Structures are given as structure tokens and as C-alpha cells.
Amino acid sequence: MLTIAIQNKGRLNEDTVALLADAGISASASHRKLISDAKGFPLHVLYLRDDDIPQAVAMGVADIGIVGLNEVMEKGCEVEIMMSLGFGACRLSLAVPKAVDYPGVEWFNGKRVATSYPKILKDFFKENNITASVHEIAGSVEVAPAVGMADAIFDIVSSGGTLIQNGLREEDTVIESEAVLIATPGLDEDKAAALDKLMFRFKSTLESRGMKYVLMNLPKQKVKDAVAILPGMKSPTILPLANPEWVSLHVVLHEDILWEKIEQLKNIGAEDILVLALENLIK
Ligand code: ATP
Ligand code: MG
């Protein structure tokens, strides 16, 4: 049976448990447990701090794990990155006090930079021929310049609000991160097959997120126009109605383009438009 390591609490826990749930797998969200069995898929769930997940997977303590790409890169463990999971988006960026006149990354020569990601930062400085001193601190990195512990910081940014609150300005993004599924390299055949099944569920789940099932009535002679409005679809489903002049058109649309497409379809005569939630899109 596969063992998956997930974050026991913190930012990724809820979205991870939700992804599993959408894939038909119920795992307790409880961080009081260390390990539990999931329902709906043969899976042991190991609850760890995110820092420990790359190593647990590299060692084979867990076969797979869900963790931020930032942690995978920082730990430098030998794991395979199987797929991105579409949540936990953030970036690791260099930020300087807002009064600094920043000419470019060469500014960092001779500076002290506080971070919780020393490996990624040192690699970046090396690639860019910067000699700076990297100070590793575990938390509240953003206050380091204000208290005189550092000249600048290298930290996780998502909205950028924390930087602004601390009088800092983001200058260079070093990596973009999101939650990823990782695996121990060289899983045996049975585990690899189980992982394939799990990834199939995750992919279907992620693809169906944000999708809506749309039904409408349309004058029969407008079908060609409707197909032109709905590009990229193999073909919408067209069903006859009791009135031979009309058809029922069914289509799956992403919510980002839903209203724009509905307006266009209304303009060519679509009526009685129903928008339904879509549970799963299995290709
Ligand atoms: P743990 O107790 O498990 O070590 P943590 O405090 O190190 O948790 P969290 O703050 O829970 O970590 O963040 C977990 C991950 O969430 C990060 O490593 C990153 O991949 C992602 N993330 C997304 N947005 C943010 C953000 N704004 N701040 C911090 N992490 C973020
Ligand atoms: Mg952590």
C-alpha cells in the first residue's frame, strides 16, 4: 500500500485534504495523529511538518508526498516531482528596504541577507557571481532589516502585503512555487501502478475545477454559429427537442470564460440557459 506524507497543519494542510477529498479519498485532517488510513483508496497518510516531507520521501519512509516546490528545492533531496497541484502558489523573492536605490542584483555584493531558504539563495548568488553573507533564520524573516539583523531578505511572497507592512520592496523573484506531488525514485511495480491511479484521479479533479456544465435551447439553424463561439471543443452535444426548429446544446465551459460565452450565445438566440456545477471531468 502507498504511504503519502502530507503537511500536518499549516497552509498546505487544508488544500491537500480537499484535493484528496475531491479525488474520492477521505483522510482525517487531524494533525494530532502521525499516521492514519484513508478511505476510498488504499493509502496510509503520514502527517509531518512540511520541512520533513522531502526527506521522508527521499528515504522511502513515505512513497509519495505533497509539499511546496520551495521546500523540495531547499532540501535538495532526491525525489521525483510528479505533478503540480494548483494550490499553495507563492514565490521566493529578494526584497530590500524601500529607501534603497536598487541598481540590480549586484547591489547584494557585501550585503547580509536573512532567509529561511539558505540553499536556494546561495545557489542563486553563486550563479550570479554575488558575494553576500547569508543568515539563516527560522521565522519572521521580514523583520530582520528593521532590527538591524540584515540589509535585505530572501523570503516567500504571495500577495506582497507582508513586505509592504515591513517597509520592504520586492526586487528579484528567484523561484515560483506551488504544491507538488513528489515520489521516491524507483518505486516497485505495485506502488508505481497505484501512484498512476492516484495521479489519474488528481488530474481529473484538477481539470474539472472551475468547469461548469452549461445547457441551453438554441434555434437549430444557429448551431454552426454556436460551434464557432465555442472554440477548442471537439464538438458540443446537440440533442433534439420536441419542437424541430430548436435543439438543446450542452457544453462544458471554464468559469473564466463562462459569462463572455453565455452573452455571445444569447446574442445568437440561445434561451433557457442552465449552468450546473461539474463534479468530475474524466478524459
Ligand atoms: P510547518 O509547521 O509544516 O513547518 P511552515 O510554517 O514551515 O509549516 P507554512 O506557513 O504552513 O509552513 O507554509 C507551507 C507552504 O505553503 C510553504 O512552504 C509554501 O510552499 C506555501 N505558501 C504559499 N503561500 C505562502 C505564503 N504566503 N507564506 C508562506 N507559505 C506559503
Ligand atoms: Mg516548515
Short mmCIF file of C-alpha atoms and ligand atoms in Angstrom, two decimals, residues 7 49-51 71, ligand 2:
data_model
loop_
_atom_site.label_atom_id
_atom_site.label_comp_id
_atom_site.label_asym_id
_atom_site.label_seq_id
_atom_site.Cartn_x
_atom_site.Cartn_y
_atom_site.Cartn_z
CA GLN A 7 1.58 18.64 5.98
CA ARG A 49 5.94 19.24 9.14
CA ASP A 50 6.47 20.44 5.60
CA ASP A 51 10.25 20.67 6.18
CA GLU A 71 10.78 23.06 0.24
MG MG B 2 8.10 24.36 7.66
#
